[in-house]
Short mmCIF file of C-alpha atoms and ligand atoms in Angstrom, two decimals:
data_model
loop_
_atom_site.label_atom_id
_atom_site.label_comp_id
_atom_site.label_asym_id
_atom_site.label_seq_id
_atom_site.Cartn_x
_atom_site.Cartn_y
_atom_site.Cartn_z
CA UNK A 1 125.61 -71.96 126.00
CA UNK A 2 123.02 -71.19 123.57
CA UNK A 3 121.87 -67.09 124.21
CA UNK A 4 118.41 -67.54 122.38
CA UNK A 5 117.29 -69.88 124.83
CA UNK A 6 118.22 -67.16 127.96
CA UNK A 7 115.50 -65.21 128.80
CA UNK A 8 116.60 -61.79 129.95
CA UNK A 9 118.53 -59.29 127.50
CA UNK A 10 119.74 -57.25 130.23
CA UNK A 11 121.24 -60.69 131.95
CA UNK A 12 122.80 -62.31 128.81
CA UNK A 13 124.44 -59.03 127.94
CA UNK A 14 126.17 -58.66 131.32
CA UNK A 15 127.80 -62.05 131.64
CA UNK A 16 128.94 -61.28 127.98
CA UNK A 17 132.83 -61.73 127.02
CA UNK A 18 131.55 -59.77 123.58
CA UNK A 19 130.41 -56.48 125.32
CA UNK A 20 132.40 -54.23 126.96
CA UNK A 21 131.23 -53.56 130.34
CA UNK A 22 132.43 -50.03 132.39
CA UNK A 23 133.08 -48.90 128.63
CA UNK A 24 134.73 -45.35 130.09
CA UNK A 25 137.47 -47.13 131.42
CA UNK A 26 138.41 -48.34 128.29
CA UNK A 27 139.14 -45.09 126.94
CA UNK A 28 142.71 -44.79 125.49
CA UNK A 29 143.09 -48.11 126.26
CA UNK A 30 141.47 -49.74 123.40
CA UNK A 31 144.44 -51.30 121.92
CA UNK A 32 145.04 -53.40 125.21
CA UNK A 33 141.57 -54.92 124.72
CA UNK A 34 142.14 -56.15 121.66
CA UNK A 35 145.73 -56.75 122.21
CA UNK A 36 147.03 -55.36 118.49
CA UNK A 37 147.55 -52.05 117.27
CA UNK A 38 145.03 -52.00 114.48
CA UNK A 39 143.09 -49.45 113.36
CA UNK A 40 139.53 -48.49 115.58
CA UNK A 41 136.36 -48.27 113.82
CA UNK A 42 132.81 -47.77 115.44
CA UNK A 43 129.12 -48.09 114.19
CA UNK A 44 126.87 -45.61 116.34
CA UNK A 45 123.24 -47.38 116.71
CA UNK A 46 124.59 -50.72 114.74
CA UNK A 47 120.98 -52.28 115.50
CA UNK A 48 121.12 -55.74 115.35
CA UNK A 49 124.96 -55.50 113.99
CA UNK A 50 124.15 -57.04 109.95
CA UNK A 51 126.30 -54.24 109.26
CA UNK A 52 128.87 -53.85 111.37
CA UNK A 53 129.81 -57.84 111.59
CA UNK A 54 130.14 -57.94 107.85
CA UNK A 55 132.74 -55.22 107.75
CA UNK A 56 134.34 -56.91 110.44
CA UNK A 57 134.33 -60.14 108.57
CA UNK A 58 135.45 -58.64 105.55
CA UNK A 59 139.05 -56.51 106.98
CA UNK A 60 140.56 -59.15 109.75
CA UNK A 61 143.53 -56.15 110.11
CA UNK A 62 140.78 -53.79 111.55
CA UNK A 63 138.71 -53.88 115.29
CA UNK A 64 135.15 -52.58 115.20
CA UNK A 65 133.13 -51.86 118.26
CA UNK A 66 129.22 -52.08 117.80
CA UNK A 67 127.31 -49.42 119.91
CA UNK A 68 123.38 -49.85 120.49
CA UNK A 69 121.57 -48.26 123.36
CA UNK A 70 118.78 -51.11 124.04
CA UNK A 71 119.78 -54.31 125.64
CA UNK A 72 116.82 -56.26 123.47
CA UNK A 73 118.09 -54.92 119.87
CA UNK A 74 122.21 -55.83 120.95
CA UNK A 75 120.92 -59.43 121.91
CA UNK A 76 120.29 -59.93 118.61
CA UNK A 77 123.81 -59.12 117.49
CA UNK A 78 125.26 -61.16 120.57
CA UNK A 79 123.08 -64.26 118.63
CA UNK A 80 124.89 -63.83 115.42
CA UNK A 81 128.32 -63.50 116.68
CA UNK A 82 127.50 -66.76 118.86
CA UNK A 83 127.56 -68.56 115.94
CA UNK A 84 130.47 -67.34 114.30
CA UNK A 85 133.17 -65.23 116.74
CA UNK A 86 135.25 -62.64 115.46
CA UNK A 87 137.86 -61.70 117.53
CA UNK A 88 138.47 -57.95 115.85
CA UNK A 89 134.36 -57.13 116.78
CA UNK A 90 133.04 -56.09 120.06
CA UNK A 91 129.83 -54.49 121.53
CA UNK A 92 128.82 -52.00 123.69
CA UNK A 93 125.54 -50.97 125.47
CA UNK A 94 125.26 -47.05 125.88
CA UNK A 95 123.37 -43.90 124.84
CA UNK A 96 126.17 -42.07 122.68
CA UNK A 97 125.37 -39.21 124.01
CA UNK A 98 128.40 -40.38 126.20
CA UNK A 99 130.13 -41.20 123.75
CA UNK A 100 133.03 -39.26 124.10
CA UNK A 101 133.55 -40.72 127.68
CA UNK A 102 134.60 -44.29 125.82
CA UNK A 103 137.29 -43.32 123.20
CA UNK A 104 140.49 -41.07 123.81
CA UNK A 105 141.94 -38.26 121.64
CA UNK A 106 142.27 -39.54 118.07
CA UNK A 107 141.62 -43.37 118.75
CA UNK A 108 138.87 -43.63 116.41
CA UNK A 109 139.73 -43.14 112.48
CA UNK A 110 135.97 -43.98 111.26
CA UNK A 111 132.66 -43.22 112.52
CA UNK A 112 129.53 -45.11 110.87
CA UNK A 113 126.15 -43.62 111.50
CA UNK A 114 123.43 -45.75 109.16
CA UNK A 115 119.58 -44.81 109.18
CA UNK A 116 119.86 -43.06 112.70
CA UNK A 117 116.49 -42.17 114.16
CA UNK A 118 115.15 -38.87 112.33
CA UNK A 119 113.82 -37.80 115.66
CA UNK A 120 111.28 -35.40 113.20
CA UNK A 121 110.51 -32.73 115.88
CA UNK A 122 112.33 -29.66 116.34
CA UNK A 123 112.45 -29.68 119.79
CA UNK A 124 114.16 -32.97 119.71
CA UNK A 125 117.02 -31.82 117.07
CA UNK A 126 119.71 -32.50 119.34
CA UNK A 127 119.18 -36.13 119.81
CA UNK A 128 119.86 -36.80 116.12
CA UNK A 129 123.06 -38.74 115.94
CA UNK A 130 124.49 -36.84 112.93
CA UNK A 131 123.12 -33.09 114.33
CA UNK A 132 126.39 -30.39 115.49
CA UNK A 133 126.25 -31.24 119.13
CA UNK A 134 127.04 -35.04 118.15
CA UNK A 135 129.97 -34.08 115.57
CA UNK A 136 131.36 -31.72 118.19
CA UNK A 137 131.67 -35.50 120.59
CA UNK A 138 132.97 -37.33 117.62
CA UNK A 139 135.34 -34.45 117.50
CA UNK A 140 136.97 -35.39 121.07
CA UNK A 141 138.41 -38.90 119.43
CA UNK A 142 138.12 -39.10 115.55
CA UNK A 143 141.46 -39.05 114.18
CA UNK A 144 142.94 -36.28 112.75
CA UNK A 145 142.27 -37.57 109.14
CA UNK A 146 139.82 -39.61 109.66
CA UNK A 147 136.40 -39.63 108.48
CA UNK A 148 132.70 -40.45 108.97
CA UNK A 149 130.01 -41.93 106.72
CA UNK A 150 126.33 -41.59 107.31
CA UNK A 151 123.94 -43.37 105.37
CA UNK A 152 119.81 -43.28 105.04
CA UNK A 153 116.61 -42.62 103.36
CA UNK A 154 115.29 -40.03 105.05
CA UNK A 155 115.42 -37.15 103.30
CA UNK A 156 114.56 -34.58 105.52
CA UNK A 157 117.66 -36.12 107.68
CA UNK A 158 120.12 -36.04 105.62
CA UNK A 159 119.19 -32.54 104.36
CA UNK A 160 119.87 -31.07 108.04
CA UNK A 161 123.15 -33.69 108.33
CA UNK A 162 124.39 -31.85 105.57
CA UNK A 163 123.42 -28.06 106.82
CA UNK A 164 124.95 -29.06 110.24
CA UNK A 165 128.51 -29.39 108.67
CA UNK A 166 129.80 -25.96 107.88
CA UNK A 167 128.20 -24.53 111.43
CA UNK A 168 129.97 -27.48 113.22
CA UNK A 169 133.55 -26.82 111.07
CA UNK A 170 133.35 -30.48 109.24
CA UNK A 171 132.78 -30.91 105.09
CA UNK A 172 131.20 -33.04 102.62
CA UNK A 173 134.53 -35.28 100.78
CA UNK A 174 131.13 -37.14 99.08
CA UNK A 175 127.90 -36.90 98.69
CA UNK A 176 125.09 -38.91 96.81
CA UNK A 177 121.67 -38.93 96.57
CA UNK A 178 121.23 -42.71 95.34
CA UNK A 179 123.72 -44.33 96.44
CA UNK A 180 122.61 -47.68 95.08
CA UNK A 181 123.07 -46.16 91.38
CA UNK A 182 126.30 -44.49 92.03
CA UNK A 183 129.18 -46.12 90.30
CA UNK A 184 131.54 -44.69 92.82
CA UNK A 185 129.86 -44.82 95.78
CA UNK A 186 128.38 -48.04 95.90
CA UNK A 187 131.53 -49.56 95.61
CA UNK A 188 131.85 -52.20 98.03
CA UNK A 189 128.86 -50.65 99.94
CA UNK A 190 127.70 -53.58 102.54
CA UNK A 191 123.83 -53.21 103.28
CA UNK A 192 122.55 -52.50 106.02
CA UNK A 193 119.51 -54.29 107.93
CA UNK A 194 117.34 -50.65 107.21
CA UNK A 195 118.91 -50.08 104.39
CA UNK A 196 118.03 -53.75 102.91
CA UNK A 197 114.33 -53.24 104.21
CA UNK A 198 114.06 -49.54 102.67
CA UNK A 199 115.25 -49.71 99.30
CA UNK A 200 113.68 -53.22 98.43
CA UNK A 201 110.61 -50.81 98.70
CA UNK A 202 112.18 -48.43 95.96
CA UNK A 203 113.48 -45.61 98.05
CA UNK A 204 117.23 -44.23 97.74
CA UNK A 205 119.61 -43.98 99.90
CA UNK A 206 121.17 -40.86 100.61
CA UNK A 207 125.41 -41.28 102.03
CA UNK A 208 127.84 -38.74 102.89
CA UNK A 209 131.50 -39.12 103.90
CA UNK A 210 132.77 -36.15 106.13
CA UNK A 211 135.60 -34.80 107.55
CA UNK A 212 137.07 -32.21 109.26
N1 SAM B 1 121.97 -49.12 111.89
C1 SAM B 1 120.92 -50.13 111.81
C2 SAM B 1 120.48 -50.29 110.40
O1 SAM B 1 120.80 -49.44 109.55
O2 SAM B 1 119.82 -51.30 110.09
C3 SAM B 1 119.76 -49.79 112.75
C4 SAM B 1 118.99 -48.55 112.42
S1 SAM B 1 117.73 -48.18 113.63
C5 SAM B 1 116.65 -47.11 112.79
C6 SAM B 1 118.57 -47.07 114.71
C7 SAM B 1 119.29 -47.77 115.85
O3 SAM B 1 120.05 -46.82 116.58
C8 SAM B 1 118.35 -48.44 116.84
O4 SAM B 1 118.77 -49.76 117.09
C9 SAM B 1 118.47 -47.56 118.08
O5 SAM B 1 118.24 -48.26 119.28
C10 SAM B 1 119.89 -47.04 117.97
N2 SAM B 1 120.09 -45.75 118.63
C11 SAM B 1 119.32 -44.66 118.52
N3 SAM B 1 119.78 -43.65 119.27
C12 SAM B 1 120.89 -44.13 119.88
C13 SAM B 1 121.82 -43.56 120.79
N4 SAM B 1 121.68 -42.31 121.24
N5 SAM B 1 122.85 -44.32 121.21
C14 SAM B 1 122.99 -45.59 120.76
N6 SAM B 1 122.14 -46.18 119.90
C15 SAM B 1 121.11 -45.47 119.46
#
């Protein structure tokens, strides 16, 4: 069955073996999906998953779960997975502002965030996906030790990611401002589909790694 040729996003992703349907009742059970015991890592607003399916391609010994809220922008992820399976990645549809319905107490020992929408306007501070309200969900089911990254170019962004952190009782392991021309940062850094886009136009790319 070849998914470009379905019309219907919303269709295609519910018949789906790739995406996790009734996500919540997943939760604490994600090591019976995938049948192993490996370790759980998940991209918040993945996009159309260049990202997330690298990683996944790149560390067989760890399951990844791609989370986009629109049907039309995971479609495109379904495509590329079509062509190539990997049986440690998997896809969800949701808002993750219910995110801490899906994943039990300390099943989750990395977060990715990568150029999340700024949402600019005060008023709509709370829907950024790195802001305090969103690191007191990742809270409910981030390991212990574990850690999140968050990558982007926005400056204005990733100043109030940062000033969210002491107020929300996480800190800064690393920090860089151009991450692209740090030695030790860049290390093994997989682009992004944003990330490709923004800095071929010349504009860092700010990354922290945080923790409680
Ligand atoms: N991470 C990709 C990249 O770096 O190329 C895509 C970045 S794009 C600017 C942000 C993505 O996050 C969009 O696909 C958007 O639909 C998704 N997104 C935004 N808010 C979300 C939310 N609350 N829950 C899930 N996905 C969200």
């Amino acid at each position: 069955m070849r998914l470009r040729n379905i019309a219907g996003s919303r269709d295609v992703i519910a018949e789906s073996p790739l995406v996790v349907h009734e996500p919540e009742k997943a939760k604490g059970k994600w090591k019976e999906i995938f049948k192993n015991d490996h370790p759980l890592r998940i991209e918040i607003g993945m996009g159309k998953g260049k990202f997330i399916y690298e990683l996944a391609e790149k560390n067989p010994e760890v399951n990844y779960i791609g989370i986009e809220k629109y049907s039309s922008v995971l479609l495109r992820a379904l495509q590329k997975m079509e062509e190539a399976p990997l049986p440690n990645l998997l896809f969800i549809r949701m808002d993750a502002e219910e995110i801490a319905e899906v994943f039990g107490r300390e099943e989750v020992d990395r977060i990715y965030l990568n150029f999340s929408d700024p949402w600019p306007k005060d008023r709509h501070a709370k829907r950024r996906l790195p802001s305090k309200g969103f690191l007191a969900r990742y809270d409910q089911f981030l390991k212990k030790e574990g850690v999140l990254e968050f990558k982007t170019d926005n400056k204005a962004l990733f100043d109030f990611a940062l000033a969210q952190l002491p107020e929300a009782g996480w800190e800064a392991l690393q920090v860089t401002y151009d991450l692209h021309h740090d030695d030790r940062m860049k290390e093994g850094n997989i682009m992004t589909e944003y990330e490709e886009k923004f800095s071929s136009k010349g504009n860092p790319i700010y990354k922290y790694i945080i923790k409680r």
